[in-house]
Coordinates of C-alpha atoms and ligand atoms in Angstrom, one line a residue:
M30 CA 58.5 65.7 88.1
C31 CA 54.9 66.7 87.6
G32 CA 52.5 66.8 90.5
I33 CA 49.2 65.0 91.0
I34 CA 46.5 66.0 93.4
G35 CA 43.1 64.4 94.1
Y36 CA 40.3 64.8 96.5
T37 CA 36.9 63.4 97.3
G38 CA 35.0 64.5 100.5
R39 CA 32.7 66.8 102.2
S40 CA 34.3 70.1 101.3
E41 CA 34.4 71.9 98.0
S42 CA 37.1 70.3 95.9
L43 CA 38.4 73.2 93.9
P44 CA 40.2 75.1 96.7
V45 CA 41.7 71.8 97.9
L46 CA 43.0 71.0 94.4
I47 CA 44.4 74.5 93.8
D48 CA 46.1 74.6 97.2
G49 CA 47.5 71.1 96.5
L50 CA 48.8 72.2 93.1
K51 CA 50.5 75.2 94.6
A52 CA 52.3 72.9 97.2
L53 CA 53.3 70.5 94.4
E54 CA 54.3 73.2 91.8
Y55 CA 58.0 72.7 92.5
R56 CA 57.7 69.3 90.8
G57 CA 56.8 70.9 87.4
Y58 CA 55.5 74.3 86.4
D59 CA 55.0 74.7 82.7
S60 CA 51.2 74.1 82.8
A61 CA 48.5 73.0 85.2
G62 CA 44.9 71.7 85.1
V63 CA 42.0 70.4 87.1
A64 CA 39.0 68.2 86.4
A65 CA 36.0 68.1 88.8
A66 CA 32.8 66.0 88.8
A67 CA 30.0 68.5 88.7
D68 CA 26.3 68.6 87.6
G69 CA 26.4 65.0 86.3
G70 CA 29.4 65.6 84.1
L71 CA 33.0 66.7 84.3
V72 CA 34.4 70.2 84.2
V73 CA 38.0 70.3 82.9
V74 CA 40.1 73.5 83.0
K75 CA 43.8 73.5 81.9
K76 CA 46.2 76.2 81.2
K77 CA 49.8 76.7 80.0
G78 CA 51.9 78.5 82.7
R79 CA 52.0 78.5 86.4
V80 CA 49.2 77.4 88.8
A81 CA 48.3 81.1 89.3
E82 CA 47.2 81.2 85.6
L83 CA 45.0 78.1 86.2
E84 CA 43.5 79.7 89.3
K85 CA 42.5 82.8 87.2
A86 CA 41.0 80.6 84.5
V87 CA 39.0 78.5 86.9
A88 CA 37.5 81.3 89.0
P89 CA 34.8 82.5 86.4
R90 CA 33.6 78.9 85.7
G91 CA 31.3 78.9 88.7
F92 CA 30.7 75.2 89.3
F93 CA 30.5 73.3 92.6
S94 CA 32.1 70.0 93.1
R95 CA 33.3 67.8 96.0
C96 CA 35.5 65.5 93.9
G97 CA 38.3 66.2 91.5
I98 CA 41.8 65.7 90.3
G99 CA 44.6 68.1 89.3
H100 CA 48.0 68.2 87.7
T101 CA 51.0 70.4 87.4
R102 CA 53.3 69.5 84.5
W103 CA 56.9 69.2 83.4
A104 CA 56.7 68.5 79.7
T105 CA 58.0 65.3 78.3
H106 CA 55.9 64.6 75.2
G107 CA 54.7 67.8 73.5
E108 CA 55.6 71.4 74.3
P109 CA 53.9 73.2 77.2
S110 CA 50.5 74.3 75.9
D111 CA 46.8 74.3 76.9
E112 CA 46.2 71.2 74.8
N113 CA 49.1 69.2 76.2
S114 CA 48.2 70.1 79.8
H115 CA 46.6 67.4 81.9
P116 CA 43.8 66.2 82.5
H117 CA 43.2 64.4 79.2
C118 CA 39.8 63.0 78.4
G119 CA 38.6 59.9 76.6
G120 CA 36.3 60.4 73.6
S121 CA 33.0 60.6 75.6
G122 CA 34.3 63.5 77.7
R123 CA 33.1 61.5 80.8
I124 CA 36.4 59.9 81.7
T125 CA 39.6 61.9 82.4
V126 CA 43.1 61.2 83.7
V127 CA 46.2 62.9 84.9
H128 CA 49.6 61.1 84.7
N129 CA 53.2 61.3 85.9
G130 CA 55.9 59.2 84.3
I131 CA 56.5 58.0 80.7
I132 CA 54.6 55.5 78.7
E133 CA 57.3 53.9 76.6
N134 CA 54.9 52.1 74.1
Y135 CA 52.6 55.0 73.6
L136 CA 53.3 55.3 69.9
A137 CA 52.2 51.7 69.2
L138 CA 49.1 52.2 71.4
K139 CA 48.3 55.5 69.7
R140 CA 48.4 53.9 66.3
E141 CA 46.2 51.1 67.5
L142 CA 43.6 53.5 69.0
A143 CA 43.8 55.8 65.9
D144 CA 43.1 52.8 63.6
G145 CA 40.0 52.2 65.8
G146 CA 38.8 55.7 65.0
V147 CA 40.1 57.6 68.1
K148 CA 40.9 61.3 67.5
F149 CA 43.8 62.6 69.5
R150 CA 43.9 66.2 70.7
S151 CA 47.4 66.4 72.2
E152 CA 50.9 65.2 71.6
T153 CA 51.2 63.6 75.0
D154 CA 51.7 60.0 75.9
T155 CA 49.1 60.5 78.7
E156 CA 46.2 60.9 76.3
V157 CA 46.7 57.3 75.3
I158 CA 45.8 56.2 78.8
A159 CA 42.5 58.2 78.7
H160 CA 41.4 56.6 75.5
L161 CA 42.4 53.1 76.7
V162 CA 40.4 53.6 79.9
Q163 CA 37.5 54.8 77.7
K164 CA 37.9 51.7 75.5
Y165 CA 37.7 49.3 78.4
Y166 CA 35.0 51.0 80.3
E167 CA 31.8 48.9 80.7
G168 CA 30.4 50.5 83.8
D169 CA 33.2 49.8 86.3
I170 CA 35.8 52.5 86.2
H171 CA 38.3 50.7 88.5
K172 CA 38.2 47.7 86.2
A173 CA 38.7 49.9 83.1
V174 CA 41.7 51.7 84.6
T175 CA 43.2 48.3 85.7
A176 CA 42.7 46.9 82.1
A177 CA 44.2 50.0 80.5
L178 CA 47.3 49.9 82.8
G179 CA 47.8 46.3 81.7
R180 CA 48.6 47.6 78.2
L181 CA 51.2 50.1 79.3
R182 CA 55.0 49.8 79.4
G183 CA 56.9 52.4 81.4
S184 CA 56.3 54.3 84.6
Y185 CA 53.1 55.9 85.9
A186 CA 51.3 57.5 88.7
V187 CA 47.7 58.0 87.4
A188 CA 44.5 59.5 88.8
A189 CA 41.3 59.0 86.9
L190 CA 37.8 60.4 87.3
C191 CA 34.6 59.2 85.6
A192 CA 31.3 61.3 85.5
D193 CA 29.3 58.1 86.3
F194 CA 31.0 57.9 89.8
S195 CA 30.9 61.5 90.9
D196 CA 32.5 60.8 94.3
T197 CA 35.2 58.4 93.3
V198 CA 38.9 58.9 92.3
I199 CA 40.9 55.9 90.9
A200 CA 44.6 55.9 91.5
A201 CA 47.4 53.7 90.3
S202 CA 51.2 53.8 90.7
Y203 CA 54.1 52.0 89.1
H204 CA 57.6 53.4 89.6
S205 CA 56.2 56.8 90.3
P206 CA 55.1 58.0 93.7
L207 CA 51.5 58.5 94.9
I208 CA 50.4 59.1 98.5
V209 CA 46.8 58.5 99.7
G210 CA 45.7 60.5 102.8
L211 CA 42.6 60.1 105.0
S212 CA 40.9 62.6 107.2
S213 CA 37.4 63.1 108.6
D214 CA 36.9 65.6 105.9
G215 CA 37.6 63.3 103.0
T216 CA 40.2 61.3 101.1
Y217 CA 43.2 62.8 99.3
L218 CA 45.8 61.9 96.7
A219 CA 49.1 63.6 96.0
S220 CA 52.5 63.0 94.6
D221 CA 54.2 63.6 97.9
T222 CA 53.5 64.0 101.6
S223 CA 54.3 67.7 101.8
A224 CA 51.0 68.5 100.0
L225 CA 48.9 66.4 102.4
C226 CA 50.5 66.6 105.9
D227 CA 48.4 69.6 106.9
R228 CA 45.2 68.1 105.6
A229 CA 45.2 64.3 106.2
D230 CA 45.6 62.4 109.5
V231 CA 47.0 59.2 108.0
L232 CA 49.1 58.8 104.9
Y233 CA 49.7 55.6 102.8
R234 CA 52.4 55.3 100.1
M235 CA 51.1 53.3 97.1
S236 CA 53.4 50.5 96.1
D237 CA 54.4 49.5 92.6
G238 CA 51.5 47.9 90.7
E239 CA 48.9 48.9 93.2
T240 CA 45.6 50.6 92.4
A241 CA 43.3 52.4 94.8
I242 CA 39.6 53.4 94.9
L243 CA 39.2 56.7 96.8
R244 CA 35.8 57.6 98.2
P245 CA 34.8 60.3 100.7
T246 CA 34.9 57.8 103.6
G247 CA 38.2 56.1 102.8
A248 CA 40.3 54.2 100.3
E249 CA 40.6 50.6 99.2
F250 CA 43.9 49.3 97.8
Y251 CA 44.4 46.5 95.4
L252 CA 47.3 44.5 93.9
D253 CA 46.7 42.0 91.1
G254 CA 43.0 42.4 91.7
K255 CA 43.2 41.4 95.4
P256 CA 42.6 43.8 98.3
V257 CA 45.8 44.9 100.2
V258 CA 46.1 46.0 103.8
K259 CA 48.5 49.0 104.0
K260 CA 50.8 50.2 106.7
A261 CA 50.6 54.0 107.3
I262 CA 53.7 56.2 106.8
E263 CA 55.4 57.0 110.1
R264 CA 54.3 60.5 111.2
S265 CA 57.9 61.6 112.1
W266 CA 58.9 61.1 108.4
Q267 CA 56.1 63.3 107.0
Y268 CA 57.2 66.7 106.0
G269 CA 54.5 69.3 106.0
G270 CA 54.1 73.0 106.6
A271 CA 56.6 73.8 103.9
G272 CA 55.6 77.4 103.6
L273 CA 57.8 80.4 102.9
G274 CA 57.2 81.8 106.4
G275 CA 58.1 85.3 105.4
A276 CA 61.3 84.4 103.5
E277 CA 61.8 85.9 100.0
S278 CA 62.3 82.5 98.4
F279 CA 62.5 78.8 99.3
M280 CA 66.1 78.6 98.2
L281 CA 67.3 81.3 100.6
K282 CA 65.1 80.0 103.4
E283 CA 66.6 76.5 102.9
I284 CA 70.2 77.8 102.8
N285 CA 69.5 79.7 106.1
E286 CA 68.1 76.4 107.5
I287 CA 71.4 74.6 107.0
P288 CA 72.6 75.0 110.5
R289 CA 69.4 73.7 112.0
A290 CA 69.1 70.9 109.5
L291 CA 72.7 69.8 110.3
K292 CA 72.0 69.9 114.1
K293 CA 68.8 68.0 113.8
T294 CA 70.4 65.3 111.7
A295 CA 73.4 65.0 114.0
D296 CA 71.2 64.8 117.1
Y297 CA 69.3 62.0 115.4
Y298 CA 72.4 60.0 114.7
D299 CA 73.7 60.7 118.2
G300 CA 70.7 58.7 119.6
G301 CA 72.6 55.4 118.7
F302 CA 71.3 55.3 115.1
F303 CA 74.5 53.6 113.7
D304 CA 74.6 51.1 116.5
S305 CA 71.5 49.2 115.5
E306 CA 71.5 45.5 114.6
R307 CA 70.3 46.4 111.1
A308 CA 73.3 48.7 110.6
A309 CA 75.7 46.1 111.8
K310 CA 74.2 43.5 109.4
T311 CA 74.3 45.9 106.5
F312 CA 77.9 47.0 106.9
A313 CA 79.6 43.9 108.4
G314 CA 82.4 42.5 106.1
V315 CA 81.8 45.0 103.3
R316 CA 84.9 45.1 101.0
K317 CA 83.8 47.6 98.4
I318 CA 81.2 50.4 98.3
F319 CA 79.6 51.6 95.1
I320 CA 78.0 55.0 95.6
T321 CA 75.5 56.4 93.1
G322 CA 73.3 59.5 92.8
C323 CA 72.4 62.3 90.4
G324 CA 73.2 66.0 90.3
T325 CA 73.9 67.3 93.8
A326 CA 73.5 63.9 95.4
Y327 CA 76.3 62.6 93.0
H328 CA 78.6 65.4 94.2
A329 CA 77.9 64.4 97.8
G330 CA 78.8 60.9 96.8
M331 CA 82.1 62.0 95.4
T332 CA 83.0 63.6 98.7
G333 CA 81.6 60.4 100.4
R334 CA 84.0 58.2 98.4
A335 CA 87.0 60.2 99.4
L336 CA 85.9 60.1 103.1
I337 CA 85.1 56.4 103.1
E338 CA 88.5 55.6 101.5
R339 CA 90.4 58.0 103.7
I340 CA 88.8 57.4 107.0
A341 CA 87.5 53.8 106.8
R342 CA 90.0 52.5 104.3
I343 CA 87.3 50.7 102.3
P344 CA 87.7 50.9 98.5
A345 CA 84.8 53.0 97.1
E346 CA 83.6 54.2 93.7
T347 CA 81.1 56.9 92.9
D348 CA 79.1 57.0 89.7
L349 CA 76.3 58.9 88.2
A350 CA 73.2 56.7 88.5
S351 CA 72.4 57.3 84.9
E352 CA 75.8 55.9 83.8
F353 CA 76.1 53.2 86.4
R354 CA 72.9 51.5 85.4
Y355 CA 74.3 50.7 81.9
R356 CA 77.9 50.1 83.0
K357 CA 77.4 46.4 83.8
P358 CA 79.2 46.8 87.1
L359 CA 81.1 44.0 88.8
L360 CA 79.0 43.6 91.9
R361 CA 79.9 40.9 94.4
R362 CA 78.3 39.6 97.6
D363 CA 80.6 41.6 99.8
S364 CA 79.9 44.8 97.9
L365 CA 77.5 47.5 99.3
C366 CA 75.6 49.7 97.0
L367 CA 74.9 53.1 98.6
F368 CA 72.4 55.4 97.0
I369 CA 72.1 59.1 97.7
S370 CA 68.9 61.0 96.9
Q371 CA 67.1 63.9 98.6
S372 CA 63.7 62.8 97.2
G373 CA 64.2 59.1 97.2
E374 CA 62.3 59.0 93.9
T375 CA 64.8 59.9 91.2
A376 CA 64.2 57.5 88.4
D377 CA 67.9 56.7 87.6
T378 CA 68.8 56.2 91.2
L379 CA 65.8 53.9 91.7
A380 CA 66.8 51.9 88.7
V381 CA 70.2 51.3 90.1
A382 CA 68.7 50.3 93.4
R383 CA 66.5 47.8 91.7
L384 CA 69.4 46.4 89.7
S385 CA 71.6 46.1 92.8
A386 CA 68.8 44.4 94.9
G387 CA 68.3 42.1 91.9
A388 CA 72.0 41.2 92.0
G389 CA 71.7 40.2 95.6
V390 CA 74.0 42.9 96.8
R391 CA 73.5 44.7 100.2
T392 CA 71.9 48.1 99.7
A393 CA 71.7 51.3 101.7
C394 CA 70.5 54.8 101.0
I395 CA 70.9 58.3 102.3
T396 CA 67.6 60.1 101.7
N397 CA 65.6 63.0 103.0
V398 CA 62.3 61.0 102.5
P399 CA 62.6 57.8 104.6
G400 CA 59.2 56.7 103.4
S401 CA 60.2 57.0 99.8
A402 CA 60.4 54.3 97.1
L403 CA 64.2 54.3 97.4
A404 CA 64.1 53.6 101.1
A405 CA 61.5 50.8 100.5
L406 CA 64.0 49.2 98.1
C407 CA 67.0 49.3 100.4
D408 CA 68.2 47.1 103.2
F409 CA 69.1 50.1 105.3
T410 CA 68.1 53.8 105.2
I411 CA 70.2 56.6 106.6
P412 CA 67.8 59.5 106.9
T413 CA 68.7 63.1 106.7
L414 CA 66.5 65.4 108.7
A415 CA 66.7 68.5 106.5
G416 CA 63.0 68.9 106.4
A417 CA 61.0 69.5 103.2
E418 CA 63.2 70.9 100.4
I419 CA 61.1 72.8 97.9
A420 CA 63.5 74.9 95.8
V421 CA 64.6 73.0 92.7
A422 CA 68.2 73.7 93.6
S423 CA 69.2 71.3 96.4
T424 CA 71.0 73.0 99.3
K425 CA 70.4 72.0 102.9
A426 CA 69.8 68.4 101.8
Y427 CA 73.4 68.3 100.3
N428 CA 74.9 69.5 103.6
C429 CA 73.0 66.9 105.5
Q430 CA 74.0 64.2 103.0
L431 CA 77.6 65.1 103.6
L432 CA 77.1 64.9 107.3
A433 CA 75.6 61.4 106.9
L434 CA 78.6 60.4 104.9
Y435 CA 81.0 61.6 107.5
R436 CA 79.1 59.7 110.2
L437 CA 79.1 56.6 108.0
A438 CA 82.8 56.8 107.3
F439 CA 83.7 57.3 111.0
H440 CA 81.3 54.5 111.9
L441 CA 82.8 52.1 109.4
A442 CA 86.3 53.0 110.6
Y443 CA 85.3 52.3 114.2
M444 CA 83.7 49.0 113.3
R445 CA 86.9 48.0 111.4
K446 CA 89.0 49.0 114.4
R447 CA 90.8 51.7 112.4
L448 CA 89.6 54.3 114.9
S449 CA 89.8 54.1 118.7
K450 CA 86.7 54.9 120.7
S451 CA 88.2 58.2 122.0
F452 CA 89.2 59.2 118.5
Y453 CA 85.8 58.3 117.1
K454 CA 84.2 60.4 119.8
E455 CA 86.6 63.3 119.2
N456 CA 85.6 63.4 115.5
L457 CA 81.9 63.3 116.4
S458 CA 82.4 66.2 118.7
V459 CA 84.0 68.2 115.8
L460 CA 81.0 67.4 113.7
S461 CA 78.7 68.7 116.5
R462 CA 80.4 72.1 116.1
I463 CA 79.7 72.3 112.4
P464 CA 76.2 73.9 112.7
S465 CA 77.6 76.9 114.4
A466 CA 80.3 77.3 111.8
A467 CA 77.5 77.1 109.2
S468 CA 75.6 79.9 111.0
A469 CA 78.6 82.1 110.9
I470 CA 78.5 82.0 107.1
T471 CA 74.8 82.4 106.6
E472 CA 74.6 85.3 109.1
N473 CA 77.2 87.3 107.2
A474 CA 76.1 86.3 103.7
Y475 CA 74.5 89.5 102.7
R476 CA 77.6 91.6 103.6
D477 CA 80.1 89.2 102.0
I478 CA 78.5 87.6 99.0
L479 CA 76.0 90.1 97.7
P480 CA 78.6 92.5 96.3
L481 CA 80.2 89.6 94.4
A482 CA 76.9 88.6 92.9
E483 CA 76.3 92.2 91.8
K484 CA 79.8 92.2 90.2
Y485 CA 79.4 89.0 88.2
K486 CA 75.8 89.0 87.4
N487 CA 76.3 90.1 83.8
G488 CA 79.4 87.9 83.2
R489 CA 79.5 85.3 80.5
D490 CA 81.3 82.6 82.5
I491 CA 82.3 81.8 86.1
Y492 CA 84.7 79.0 86.9
F493 CA 85.2 77.1 90.2
L494 CA 88.5 75.6 91.1
G495 CA 89.6 73.2 93.8
R496 CA 91.8 70.2 94.6
G497 CA 91.0 67.1 96.6
L498 CA 87.8 67.6 98.7
D499 CA 87.6 71.1 97.3
Y500 CA 87.2 69.8 93.8
Y501 CA 83.9 68.1 94.7
T502 CA 82.7 71.3 96.4
A503 CA 83.7 73.2 93.3
L504 CA 81.5 70.9 91.2
E505 CA 78.5 71.4 93.4
G506 CA 79.1 75.2 93.5
S507 CA 79.2 75.3 89.7
L508 CA 76.0 73.3 89.4
K509 CA 74.2 75.7 91.7
V510 CA 75.3 78.7 89.7
K511 CA 74.4 77.4 86.3
E512 CA 71.0 75.9 87.2
I513 CA 69.5 79.0 88.7
S514 CA 71.4 81.9 87.2
Y515 CA 71.9 80.5 83.7
I516 CA 75.4 81.8 83.6
H517 CA 77.8 79.3 82.0
C518 CA 79.7 77.9 85.0
E519 CA 82.2 75.0 85.2
A520 CA 84.4 73.5 87.8
F521 CA 87.9 72.2 87.3
A522 CA 90.3 70.2 89.4
A523 CA 93.0 72.7 89.9
G524 CA 95.7 70.3 88.7
E525 CA 93.9 69.8 85.4
L526 CA 93.8 73.5 84.5
K527 CA 96.9 73.5 82.4
H528 CA 95.7 70.4 80.5
G529 CA 93.2 72.4 78.6
A530 CA 90.8 74.6 80.6
L531 CA 93.4 77.4 81.0
A532 CA 92.7 78.3 77.4
L533 CA 89.3 79.6 78.6
I534 CA 90.8 82.2 80.9
E535 CA 90.7 85.8 79.7
R536 CA 91.3 89.1 81.3
G537 CA 88.7 89.5 84.1
T538 CA 87.3 85.9 84.0
P539 CA 86.0 85.2 87.5
V540 CA 87.5 82.1 89.2
I541 CA 86.2 81.1 92.6
A542 CA 89.0 79.1 94.2
L543 CA 88.4 76.8 97.1
L544 CA 91.3 76.4 99.5
T545 CA 90.4 74.5 102.6
Q546 CA 93.0 71.7 102.5
G547 CA 96.3 72.7 104.0
E548 CA 98.3 69.8 102.5
L549 CA 97.2 70.8 98.9
K550 CA 97.3 74.6 99.4
E551 CA 100.6 75.2 97.7
K552 CA 99.7 73.1 94.7
T553 CA 96.4 75.0 94.3
L554 CA 98.1 78.3 94.7
N555 CA 100.5 77.3 91.8
S556 CA 97.5 76.6 89.5
L557 CA 95.9 79.9 90.6
A558 CA 99.1 81.8 89.8
E559 CA 99.0 80.4 86.3
A560 CA 95.4 81.5 85.9
K561 CA 96.2 84.9 87.4
A562 CA 99.0 85.3 84.8
R563 CA 96.4 85.0 82.1
G564 CA 94.1 87.6 83.6
A565 CA 91.8 85.7 85.8
E566 CA 90.1 87.5 88.7
I567 CA 90.4 85.2 91.6
I568 CA 88.1 85.0 94.7
G569 CA 89.6 82.8 97.4
V570 CA 87.2 80.8 99.6
G571 CA 89.0 79.3 102.6
K572 CA 90.6 79.8 106.0
T573 CA 92.3 83.1 106.5
E574 CA 95.8 81.7 106.4
Y575 CA 95.1 79.8 103.1
I576 CA 93.9 82.8 101.2
A577 CA 96.3 85.4 102.6
D578 CA 98.6 85.6 99.5
A579 CA 98.1 89.2 98.3
G580 CA 99.6 88.5 94.9
V581 CA 96.9 86.0 93.9
F582 CA 93.6 87.0 95.3
D583 CA 91.4 89.8 94.1
G584 CA 88.7 89.0 96.7
R585 CA 88.2 86.7 99.7
L586 CA 85.4 84.9 101.4
T587 CA 86.8 83.8 104.7
L588 CA 85.5 80.6 106.2
P589 CA 85.2 79.9 109.9
D590 CA 88.0 78.0 111.4
T591 CA 87.1 74.3 110.8
P592 CA 89.5 71.3 110.7
D593 CA 90.4 70.7 107.0
L594 CA 88.8 67.3 106.8
F595 CA 85.4 68.7 107.8
A596 CA 85.6 71.8 105.5
P597 CA 83.2 70.5 102.8
L598 CA 80.3 70.7 105.2
V599 CA 80.6 74.5 105.3
S600 CA 82.7 75.6 102.3
V601 CA 79.9 74.9 99.9
I602 CA 77.6 77.5 101.6
P603 CA 79.3 80.6 100.1
A604 CA 78.8 79.0 96.6
Q605 CA 75.1 78.2 97.3
L606 CA 74.6 81.8 98.4
L607 CA 76.6 83.2 95.5
A608 CA 74.4 81.2 93.1
Y609 CA 71.3 82.5 94.8
Y610 CA 72.2 86.2 94.9
T611 CA 73.5 86.1 91.3
A612 CA 70.2 84.6 90.1
R613 CA 68.3 87.2 92.1
A614 CA 70.4 90.0 90.7
R615 CA 69.7 88.7 87.2
G616 CA 65.9 88.6 87.9
C617 CA 65.8 84.8 87.6
D618 CA 63.3 82.7 89.6
A619 CA 65.7 80.8 91.8
D620 CA 63.0 78.5 93.2
K621 CA 61.7 77.4 89.8
P622 CA 64.5 77.7 87.2
R623 CA 63.6 77.3 83.6
N624 CA 63.4 73.8 82.0
L625 CA 63.9 72.0 85.4
A626 CA 61.8 70.5 88.1
K627 CA 62.5 68.9 91.5
S628 CA 62.5 65.1 91.6
V629 CA 63.4 63.8 88.2
T630 CA 61.1 60.8 88.0
V631 CA 61.7 60.0 84.4
E632 CA 64.8 58.6 82.8
Ligands
M6R730 O1 66.2 63.9 94.8 P1 67.6 63.6 94.3 O2 68.6 64.0 95.3 O3 67.8 62.2 93.8 O4 67.8 64.6 93.1 C1 69.0 64.5 92.3 C2 69.1 65.6 91.3 O5 68.1 65.6 90.4 C3 69.2 66.9 92.1 O6 70.2 67.0 93.0 C4 69.4 68.1 91.0 O7 70.6 68.0 90.4 C5 69.2 69.4 91.7 N1 68.4 70.3 90.9 C6 70.5 70.1 92.0 O8 70.4 71.3 92.7

């Protein structure tokens, strides 16, 4: 949520900042701004709207600078507007800051500063930081930023610039990510690695409470006023080059990458990943697993719970991270808390990870960013190798999270001697065939799914229905449709329909029914017959034999032949594609849906 970029070096800073903001735009896109040290002062340009608007506004300003900071915003305090865009300046106009996160005590600080005569120009919490830095500035900008941060409660990633130090950027991070990058050309700062991989040779992730002084020749890190020696982020975990590569959108590109992402992730696990000593230590003697995540990751967790209970026979629960953190859960020493997060920086998930670590419980995470704050907090990290996911709607990361959960469930079952070696291997070999099943869907998507999207694009509602594992897939499908097409969409457990939701069904209401579980097929078909009798138009998604009934289905999306247990890995793909094509048919920007941003780093 919100993206920060910074640069100081030998090159002109403005193109670096604008390029960086474009790469980070998926983190927030309601306004953007830059500040650069030039001609003994600061030039600040900020604009409501996308980075492209900022680029147009910057071009005629005609200044040259080798040091600057930039920001792309997802509004928390104050509507998207030029005034509320970052950077924000202190009263002298010679100090400016950009900020991600939320300052919880900003109102008290604002009152204090206003009583001292400070005039505020925006409604943001960030402006408070700028004025505090100004207040504490006595010729040492690092000291002033450190003093200002000492007054804040909440979370922040901050970059500051002072006209008196025209080649220096000050950075600070607390519960909000910041990466520092070094190259022979200069020193960089960004909210995530994807903006820096192609520019910097070495990357460092700032830890909670750290500050950094960035100069053209390198960076110094400090914690509690003392210098810190940092370990670089492993190269293999840095995702770069996340360009469109000719695709019409990131979301479609990322759906089409599902087969490759699954294969890469499976190959990585095949290299003995789950056999490590660390894995053994994390999972030995675990009697209960608490799974948490948000949004799509939560849906993966719901499937994960079912898999772990069914395959490994370990009791498991799945909760939304935002609920779990206030639930006062009964965690015991033999519990394992498992977090799922594509980004590894979702605020609610991180809060639960901190809470669990504080309770002395074993922790593990499934994340697409192994160098993330979440991974740093956990005893054990199960990486997914989906590659950078840029579209706000999570797709390929979800399929890979599921794969990780299957592998974990089978591994736990094998460890607990509930699965013989040969059976264990047999299941892994089924998993190795999933990428080609996924390809079969993505390759025919245009033919099969586009007509449905055209048909339903002007509808008021779409419902997804499923039972057992299909219910969790239905939940994920409905999230995809609503978040990018803005059509009201809900998922129901098929058995629950007649307990209330059936009242919503009218003549022509589209119902996407998932049928991948043979043992539940008859029961789902009964629920569908009830919906059909009330006028629902039913599209079956499943194996040929499960959706053959001519009396029920108005349309069919046939899935490749995959054993029932493994179906969730592929049955979600038609839903992901339906969401995408429906959004496209309605003229919505699928990559950057309104009101949302990737990586929700505030509570
Ligand atoms: O990075 P995370 O997996 O922790 O993100 C969790 C959710 O914010 C995310 O899945 C969100 O729901 C997506 N927009 C869903 O497509």
